[in-house]
């Protein structure tokens, strides 16, 4: 089998699984649906491993698979770009997706939409693979919109629930805002470069570095700045960056497996990958990089604060995703693209682990998601407990775990950046370390340690209890192997992948030409000078400020929620406004609801009443009819039927014409 066939197999195998599970689900049954979907993703993973090995051997590919349309000199193609960046993303997407597929067998066991769910998640995997493998903007946009569509279907999977319908509509609309900027950016690329092919655009970019465009009179903008910002607006929607972040917490209305897939390996990472892929364009505009860094810093810090007050186990993890995406975005702004992608990879494993562990807890708690009604689950669920601990430690950046290497490097890269906004970003990500450690272990302690509270009542979450109907109030127990197996499989890379890969990925030649960094952004070179191996970096961590901030966050969380739970309650009572502000997510939902949703409805209502009913129907349509009617009535008065009336009118007419001609002469 040649390599080009193997490239095709990677995205098409999940697509085949999606078609079998979706269109033929009734005939193949539940077992047939999950076998087809899992087989498709497994084949894709094996093919991705082979492609990865081929790339490591020094082989790359950039070519057309299918020509869709030719318009003059412009070609619209489906093509693949296979390099180190693509190969790494393929491995992450397919591995995490496979774990989610296996996990789904246990989690969605009794759900009536079983086959449909497997079809959706396989289709999600196909869409993300088409996105990361693309070699042109057209295919990128196809994958970009496809992951948005499938996320809409998955978030609203339980379509009989009003909250789920609201959440998927919210996700869809917010992403359309970002995608509008994205397609404008692609349009500018096409207009000025005359091509949608990455290689052509990147090759021509330096020659257009000084090109300007006029967005409004007498105000020229650098072309690369405008393109960079517009493309990044698309990433702000997909990767849930401030102020287009509001959809991501509500995506928890979907089943837990898809929460893991969206947050770990698909959709939200698409924006980060896109900016890294577009590094030759972004390196030509410091303004665009500064904009990216500021947005990332705001997201990393202020979205982290919201995790402190959440009581829904999935929403706590969702806000940690928002915060970590902010870290990745800050790294992109610092021109540390490889560091951002490195954190994307490490984050994918421990975030999928945390979500799937949360799902295991939800199953054991009969689909109760409120952490205030948990506690003491350590002795009942040992596998879930230890894997959750590993995921939490990786998330907060514990030395030698995967999250440490990527997170620590992002903080250092931000400190070394020469952009004017780097100081603000540095303090934002630094404070974010403490915040992340605090809310992560708040959740961990309230779920697995302390007093058992699951007999005190059941504050149910947003997922229907399909598996345990009629069995509320029982003692929790460990979940089946189809649930715990993926947890153990994800725990291993969460422990070691950072230690194993930091050297070649960040300071070696792993990415090669896939990522470009200009000489005037020396962050990676300076980081290389201070790097003396993964072991030395881990040992040196105890002397750094981030380590002690993380330790302080864990310690304070343990004191508050294990020893003195009365103190957080007192603080919430003392600072009511601040607590209410965090609980209401800075009132962004209300603001957008009032300004955009109600505003759009008011505008539409005004245009309907005054524009459609009054102006078009009232004035033009009905007005024209009334005018004709009145004119006909006037004319009708002259139609008496008497000859002498018509003769008199003719005489008057002749007299008027003679008079007019006489005056002319």
PDB file of C-alpha atoms in Angstrom, residues 55-248:
ATOM      1  CA  UNK A  55       7.185  11.558   8.744  1.00  0.00           C
ATOM      2  CA  UNK A  56       9.816  10.808  11.398  1.00  0.00           C
ATOM      3  CA  UNK A  57      11.820   9.134   8.657  1.00  0.00           C
ATOM      4  CA  UNK A  58      11.916  12.500   6.894  1.00  0.00           C
ATOM      5  CA  UNK A  59       9.099  12.105   4.356  1.00  0.00           C
ATOM      6  CA  UNK A  60       6.453  14.763   3.838  1.00  0.00           C
ATOM      7  CA  UNK A  61       3.633  15.175   1.351  1.00  0.00           C
ATOM      8  CA  UNK A  62       1.837  18.154  -0.143  1.00  0.00           C
ATOM      9  CA  UNK A  63      -0.467  17.320  -3.008  1.00  0.00           C
ATOM     10  CA  UNK A  64      -3.928  17.415  -4.502  1.00  0.00           C
ATOM     11  CA  UNK A  65      -6.323  14.545  -3.983  1.00  0.00           C
ATOM     12  CA  UNK A  66      -9.265  15.889  -5.947  1.00  0.00           C
ATOM     13  CA  UNK A  67      -9.907  19.007  -8.030  1.00  0.00           C
ATOM     14  CA  UNK A  68     -13.366  20.264  -7.256  1.00  0.00           C
ATOM     15  CA  UNK A  69     -13.555  23.250  -9.582  1.00  0.00           C
ATOM     16  CA  UNK A  70     -11.374  25.371 -11.864  1.00  0.00           C
ATOM     17  CA  UNK A  71     -12.276  29.024 -12.278  1.00  0.00           C
ATOM     18  CA  UNK A  72      -9.824  30.750 -14.613  1.00  0.00           C
ATOM     19  CA  UNK A  73      -6.430  30.492 -12.932  1.00  0.00           C
ATOM     20  CA  UNK A  74      -8.038  29.641  -9.584  1.00  0.00           C
ATOM     21  CA  UNK A  75      -8.267  25.998  -8.527  1.00  0.00           C
ATOM     22  CA  UNK A  76     -10.534  24.728  -5.748  1.00  0.00           C
ATOM     23  CA  UNK A  77      -9.017  21.461  -4.527  1.00  0.00           C
ATOM     24  CA  UNK A  78      -9.122  18.810  -1.869  1.00  0.00           C
ATOM     25  CA  UNK A  79      -5.527  18.155  -0.856  1.00  0.00           C
ATOM     26  CA  UNK A  80      -3.371  16.896   1.977  1.00  0.00           C
ATOM     27  CA  UNK A  81      -0.374  18.457   3.696  1.00  0.00           C
ATOM     28  CA  UNK A  82       1.389  15.764   5.700  1.00  0.00           C
ATOM     29  CA  UNK A  83       4.210  17.029   7.907  1.00  0.00           C
ATOM     30  CA  UNK A  84       5.205  16.759  11.560  1.00  0.00           C
ATOM     31  CA  UNK A  85       2.497  19.162  12.755  1.00  0.00           C
ATOM     32  CA  UNK A  86      -0.214  17.279  10.864  1.00  0.00           C
ATOM     33  CA  UNK A  87       1.072  13.846  11.929  1.00  0.00           C
ATOM     34  CA  UNK A  88       1.112  14.837  15.594  1.00  0.00           C
ATOM     35  CA  UNK A  89      -2.438  16.178  15.399  1.00  0.00           C
ATOM     36  CA  UNK A  90      -3.615  13.030  13.606  1.00  0.00           C
ATOM     37  CA  UNK A  91      -2.255  10.859  16.419  1.00  0.00           C
ATOM     38  CA  UNK A  92      -3.843  12.990  19.152  1.00  0.00           C
ATOM     39  CA  UNK A  93      -7.240  13.176  17.437  1.00  0.00           C
ATOM     40  CA  UNK A  94      -7.480   9.479  16.598  1.00  0.00           C
ATOM     41  CA  UNK A  95      -6.160   8.201  19.955  1.00  0.00           C
ATOM     42  CA  UNK A  96      -8.406  10.387  22.108  1.00  0.00           C
ATOM     43  CA  UNK A  97     -11.338   9.679  19.794  1.00  0.00           C
ATOM     44  CA  UNK A  98     -10.785   5.915  20.114  1.00  0.00           C
ATOM     45  CA  UNK A  99     -10.782   6.171  23.904  1.00  0.00           C
ATOM     46  CA  UNK A 100     -14.009   8.175  23.781  1.00  0.00           C
ATOM     47  CA  UNK A 101     -15.588   5.619  21.442  1.00  0.00           C
ATOM     48  CA  UNK A 102     -14.772   2.713  23.784  1.00  0.00           C
ATOM     49  CA  UNK A 103     -15.911   4.719  26.817  1.00  0.00           C
ATOM     50  CA  UNK A 104     -19.228   5.497  25.103  1.00  0.00           C
ATOM     51  CA  UNK A 105     -20.187   1.799  25.098  1.00  0.00           C
ATOM     52  CA  UNK A 106     -20.496   1.935  28.878  1.00  0.00           C
ATOM     53  CA  UNK A 107     -21.667   5.494  29.284  1.00  0.00           C
ATOM     54  CA  UNK A 108     -24.468   5.505  26.671  1.00  0.00           C
ATOM     55  CA  UNK A 109     -25.391   1.852  27.177  1.00  0.00           C
ATOM     56  CA  UNK A 110     -29.129   2.321  27.659  1.00  0.00           C
ATOM     57  CA  UNK A 111     -29.625   5.525  25.698  1.00  0.00           C
ATOM     58  CA  UNK A 112     -32.195   5.209  22.875  1.00  0.00           C
ATOM     59  CA  UNK A 113     -29.967   7.279  20.578  1.00  0.00           C
ATOM     60  CA  UNK A 114     -27.021   4.879  20.905  1.00  0.00           C
ATOM     61  CA  UNK A 115     -26.383   4.332  17.167  1.00  0.00           C
ATOM     62  CA  UNK A 116     -26.939   7.985  16.371  1.00  0.00           C
ATOM     63  CA  UNK A 117     -24.364   9.021  18.967  1.00  0.00           C
ATOM     64  CA  UNK A 118     -21.700   6.723  17.551  1.00  0.00           C
ATOM     65  CA  UNK A 119     -22.417   8.090  14.088  1.00  0.00           C
ATOM     66  CA  UNK A 120     -21.981  11.664  15.304  1.00  0.00           C
ATOM     67  CA  UNK A 121     -18.685  11.121  17.142  1.00  0.00           C
ATOM     68  CA  UNK A 122     -17.192   9.243  14.182  1.00  0.00           C
ATOM     69  CA  UNK A 123     -18.303  12.073  11.896  1.00  0.00           C
ATOM     70  CA  UNK A 124     -16.713  14.522  14.339  1.00  0.00           C
ATOM     71  CA  UNK A 125     -13.424  12.635  14.059  1.00  0.00           C
ATOM     72  CA  UNK A 126     -13.612  12.677  10.245  1.00  0.00           C
ATOM     73  CA  UNK A 127     -14.273  16.442  10.223  1.00  0.00           C
ATOM     74  CA  UNK A 128     -11.327  17.217  12.489  1.00  0.00           C
ATOM     75  CA  UNK A 129      -8.987  15.019  10.455  1.00  0.00           C
ATOM     76  CA  UNK A 130     -10.000  16.771   7.230  1.00  0.00           C
ATOM     77  CA  UNK A 131      -9.254  20.078   8.948  1.00  0.00           C
ATOM     78  CA  UNK A 132      -5.774  19.196  10.207  1.00  0.00           C
ATOM     79  CA  UNK A 133      -4.747  17.382   6.998  1.00  0.00           C
ATOM     80  CA  UNK A 134      -5.769  20.198   4.643  1.00  0.00           C
ATOM     81  CA  UNK A 135      -3.241  21.917   2.400  1.00  0.00           C
ATOM     82  CA  UNK A 136      -5.490  24.785   1.338  1.00  0.00           C
ATOM     83  CA  UNK A 137      -7.962  27.260   2.802  1.00  0.00           C
ATOM     84  CA  UNK A 138     -10.987  25.741   1.050  1.00  0.00           C
ATOM     85  CA  UNK A 139     -10.567  22.357   2.716  1.00  0.00           C
ATOM     86  CA  UNK A 140      -9.656  24.065   5.976  1.00  0.00           C
ATOM     87  CA  UNK A 141     -12.959  25.932   5.836  1.00  0.00           C
ATOM     88  CA  UNK A 142     -14.842  22.729   5.061  1.00  0.00           C
ATOM     89  CA  UNK A 143     -13.383  20.972   8.110  1.00  0.00           C
ATOM     90  CA  UNK A 144     -13.862  24.136  10.152  1.00  0.00           C
ATOM     91  CA  UNK A 145     -17.591  24.282   9.404  1.00  0.00           C
ATOM     92  CA  UNK A 146     -18.036  20.511   9.622  1.00  0.00           C
ATOM     93  CA  UNK A 147     -16.777  20.349  13.217  1.00  0.00           C
ATOM     94  CA  UNK A 148     -19.119  23.255  14.007  1.00  0.00           C
ATOM     95  CA  UNK A 149     -22.090  21.425  12.512  1.00  0.00           C
ATOM     96  CA  UNK A 150     -21.366  18.138  14.293  1.00  0.00           C
ATOM     97  CA  UNK A 151     -20.802  19.953  17.595  1.00  0.00           C
ATOM     98  CA  UNK A 152     -24.279  21.466  17.133  1.00  0.00           C
ATOM     99  CA  UNK A 153     -25.726  17.965  16.703  1.00  0.00           C
ATOM    100  CA  UNK A 154     -23.832  16.577  19.694  1.00  0.00           C
ATOM    101  CA  UNK A 155     -24.433  19.400  22.171  1.00  0.00           C
ATOM    102  CA  UNK A 156     -28.150  19.129  21.401  1.00  0.00           C
ATOM    103  CA  UNK A 157     -28.060  15.318  21.305  1.00  0.00           C
ATOM    104  CA  UNK A 158     -30.874  15.142  23.875  1.00  0.00           C
ATOM    105  CA  UNK A 159     -33.083  17.330  21.720  1.00  0.00           C
ATOM    106  CA  UNK A 160     -36.142  16.942  23.938  1.00  0.00           C
ATOM    107  CA  UNK A 161     -34.437  19.060  26.618  1.00  0.00           C
ATOM    108  CA  UNK A 162     -34.931  22.801  26.265  1.00  0.00           C
ATOM    109  CA  UNK A 163     -31.549  23.549  27.845  1.00  0.00           C
ATOM    110  CA  UNK A 164     -29.770  21.317  25.316  1.00  0.00           C
ATOM    111  CA  UNK A 165     -31.562  22.963  22.387  1.00  0.00           C
ATOM    112  CA  UNK A 166     -30.670  26.393  23.768  1.00  0.00           C
ATOM    113  CA  UNK A 167     -27.027  25.346  24.269  1.00  0.00           C
ATOM    114  CA  UNK A 168     -26.502  23.992  20.770  1.00  0.00           C
ATOM    115  CA  UNK A 169     -28.191  27.024  19.213  1.00  0.00           C
ATOM    116  CA  UNK A 170     -25.952  29.264  21.312  1.00  0.00           C
ATOM    117  CA  UNK A 171     -22.833  27.367  20.230  1.00  0.00           C
ATOM    118  CA  UNK A 172     -23.908  27.514  16.596  1.00  0.00           C
ATOM    119  CA  UNK A 173     -24.663  31.252  16.597  1.00  0.00           C
ATOM    120  CA  UNK A 174     -21.536  32.306  18.516  1.00  0.00           C
ATOM    121  CA  UNK A 175     -19.379  30.265  16.170  1.00  0.00           C
ATOM    122  CA  UNK A 176     -21.062  31.875  13.176  1.00  0.00           C
ATOM    123  CA  UNK A 177     -19.880  35.240  14.490  1.00  0.00           C
ATOM    124  CA  UNK A 178     -16.304  33.994  14.578  1.00  0.00           C
ATOM    125  CA  UNK A 179     -16.660  32.210  11.234  1.00  0.00           C
ATOM    126  CA  UNK A 180     -17.791  35.449   9.579  1.00  0.00           C
ATOM    127  CA  UNK A 181     -14.423  36.971  10.439  1.00  0.00           C
ATOM    128  CA  UNK A 182     -12.703  33.766   9.363  1.00  0.00           C
ATOM    129  CA  UNK A 183     -14.247  33.720   5.893  1.00  0.00           C
ATOM    130  CA  UNK A 184     -13.500  37.436   5.456  1.00  0.00           C
ATOM    131  CA  UNK A 185      -9.857  36.637   6.216  1.00  0.00           C
ATOM    132  CA  UNK A 186      -9.871  33.816   3.653  1.00  0.00           C
ATOM    133  CA  UNK A 187     -11.485  36.210   1.152  1.00  0.00           C
ATOM    134  CA  UNK A 188      -8.684  38.734   1.682  1.00  0.00           C
ATOM    135  CA  UNK A 189      -6.118  35.981   1.178  1.00  0.00           C
ATOM    136  CA  UNK A 190      -7.765  34.989  -2.107  1.00  0.00           C
ATOM    137  CA  UNK A 191      -8.093  38.608  -3.274  1.00  0.00           C
ATOM    138  CA  UNK A 192      -4.460  39.570  -2.630  1.00  0.00           C
ATOM    139  CA  UNK A 193      -2.605  36.285  -3.110  1.00  0.00           C
ATOM    140  CA  UNK A 194      -4.701  34.867  -5.942  1.00  0.00           C
ATOM    141  CA  UNK A 195      -4.568  31.383  -4.454  1.00  0.00           C
ATOM    142  CA  UNK A 196      -5.971  29.305  -1.607  1.00  0.00           C
ATOM    143  CA  UNK A 197      -3.009  26.921  -1.465  1.00  0.00           C
ATOM    144  CA  UNK A 198      -0.951  27.177   1.738  1.00  0.00           C
ATOM    145  CA  UNK A 199       2.437  26.804   0.049  1.00  0.00           C
ATOM    146  CA  UNK A 200       1.673  29.490  -2.555  1.00  0.00           C
ATOM    147  CA  UNK A 201       0.303  31.911   0.031  1.00  0.00           C
ATOM    148  CA  UNK A 202       3.202  31.387   2.452  1.00  0.00           C
ATOM    149  CA  UNK A 203       5.764  31.825  -0.334  1.00  0.00           C
ATOM    150  CA  UNK A 204       4.216  35.123  -1.491  1.00  0.00           C
ATOM    151  CA  UNK A 205       3.556  36.497   2.017  1.00  0.00           C
ATOM    152  CA  UNK A 206       6.955  38.264   2.542  1.00  0.00           C
ATOM    153  CA  UNK A 207       6.515  40.219  -0.697  1.00  0.00           C
ATOM    154  CA  UNK A 208       3.187  41.560   0.576  1.00  0.00           C
ATOM    155  CA  UNK A 209       4.412  42.330   4.089  1.00  0.00           C
ATOM    156  CA  UNK A 210       4.259  46.104   3.471  1.00  0.00           C
ATOM    157  CA  UNK A 211       0.940  45.991   1.577  1.00  0.00           C
ATOM    158  CA  UNK A 212      -1.884  48.081   3.076  1.00  0.00           C
ATOM    159  CA  UNK A 213      -5.659  47.993   2.803  1.00  0.00           C
ATOM    160  CA  UNK A 214      -8.099  50.815   3.542  1.00  0.00           C
ATOM    161  CA  UNK A 215     -10.953  49.642   5.709  1.00  0.00           C
ATOM    162  CA  UNK A 216     -12.360  53.150   6.092  1.00  0.00           C
ATOM    163  CA  UNK A 217     -11.315  56.461   4.530  1.00  0.00           C
ATOM    164  CA  UNK A 218      -7.839  57.813   5.343  1.00  0.00           C
ATOM    165  CA  UNK A 219      -7.008  54.882   7.640  1.00  0.00           C
ATOM    166  CA  UNK A 220      -4.678  52.360   5.983  1.00  0.00           C
ATOM    167  CA  UNK A 221      -4.061  49.049   7.730  1.00  0.00           C
ATOM    168  CA  UNK A 222      -1.307  46.556   7.117  1.00  0.00           C
ATOM    169  CA  UNK A 223      -2.704  43.722   5.030  1.00  0.00           C
ATOM    170  CA  UNK A 224      -1.072  41.018   7.175  1.00  0.00           C
ATOM    171  CA  UNK A 225      -2.481  42.560  10.341  1.00  0.00           C
ATOM    172  CA  UNK A 226      -6.018  42.556   8.956  1.00  0.00           C
ATOM    173  CA  UNK A 227      -5.737  38.996   7.607  1.00  0.00           C
ATOM    174  CA  UNK A 228      -4.196  37.773  10.861  1.00  0.00           C
ATOM    175  CA  UNK A 229      -6.852  39.349  13.082  1.00  0.00           C
ATOM    176  CA  UNK A 230      -9.747  38.192  10.883  1.00  0.00           C
ATOM    177  CA  UNK A 231      -8.466  34.619  10.802  1.00  0.00           C
ATOM    178  CA  UNK A 232      -7.953  34.743  14.557  1.00  0.00           C
ATOM    179  CA  UNK A 233     -11.542  35.931  15.080  1.00  0.00           C
ATOM    180  CA  UNK A 234     -12.509  32.567  13.613  1.00  0.00           C
ATOM    181  CA  UNK A 235     -10.185  30.913  16.134  1.00  0.00           C
ATOM    182  CA  UNK A 236     -11.774  32.976  18.934  1.00  0.00           C
ATOM    183  CA  UNK A 237     -15.105  31.327  18.137  1.00  0.00           C
ATOM    184  CA  UNK A 238     -13.822  27.769  17.667  1.00  0.00           C
ATOM    185  CA  UNK A 239     -11.351  27.857  20.552  1.00  0.00           C
ATOM    186  CA  UNK A 240     -13.741  29.809  22.798  1.00  0.00           C
ATOM    187  CA  UNK A 241     -11.612  32.868  23.465  1.00  0.00           C
ATOM    188  CA  UNK A 242     -12.958  36.009  25.137  1.00  0.00           C
ATOM    189  CA  UNK A 243     -15.456  37.446  24.216  1.00  0.00           C
ATOM    190  CA  UNK A 244     -16.699  34.512  22.075  1.00  0.00           C
ATOM    191  CA  UNK A 245     -16.262  32.044  24.955  1.00  0.00           C
ATOM    192  CA  UNK A 246     -19.851  31.945  26.148  1.00  0.00           C
ATOM    193  CA  UNK A 247     -20.862  28.793  24.248  1.00  0.00           C
ATOM    194  CA  UNK A 248     -18.304  26.428  25.755  1.00  0.00           C
TER     195      UNK A 248
END
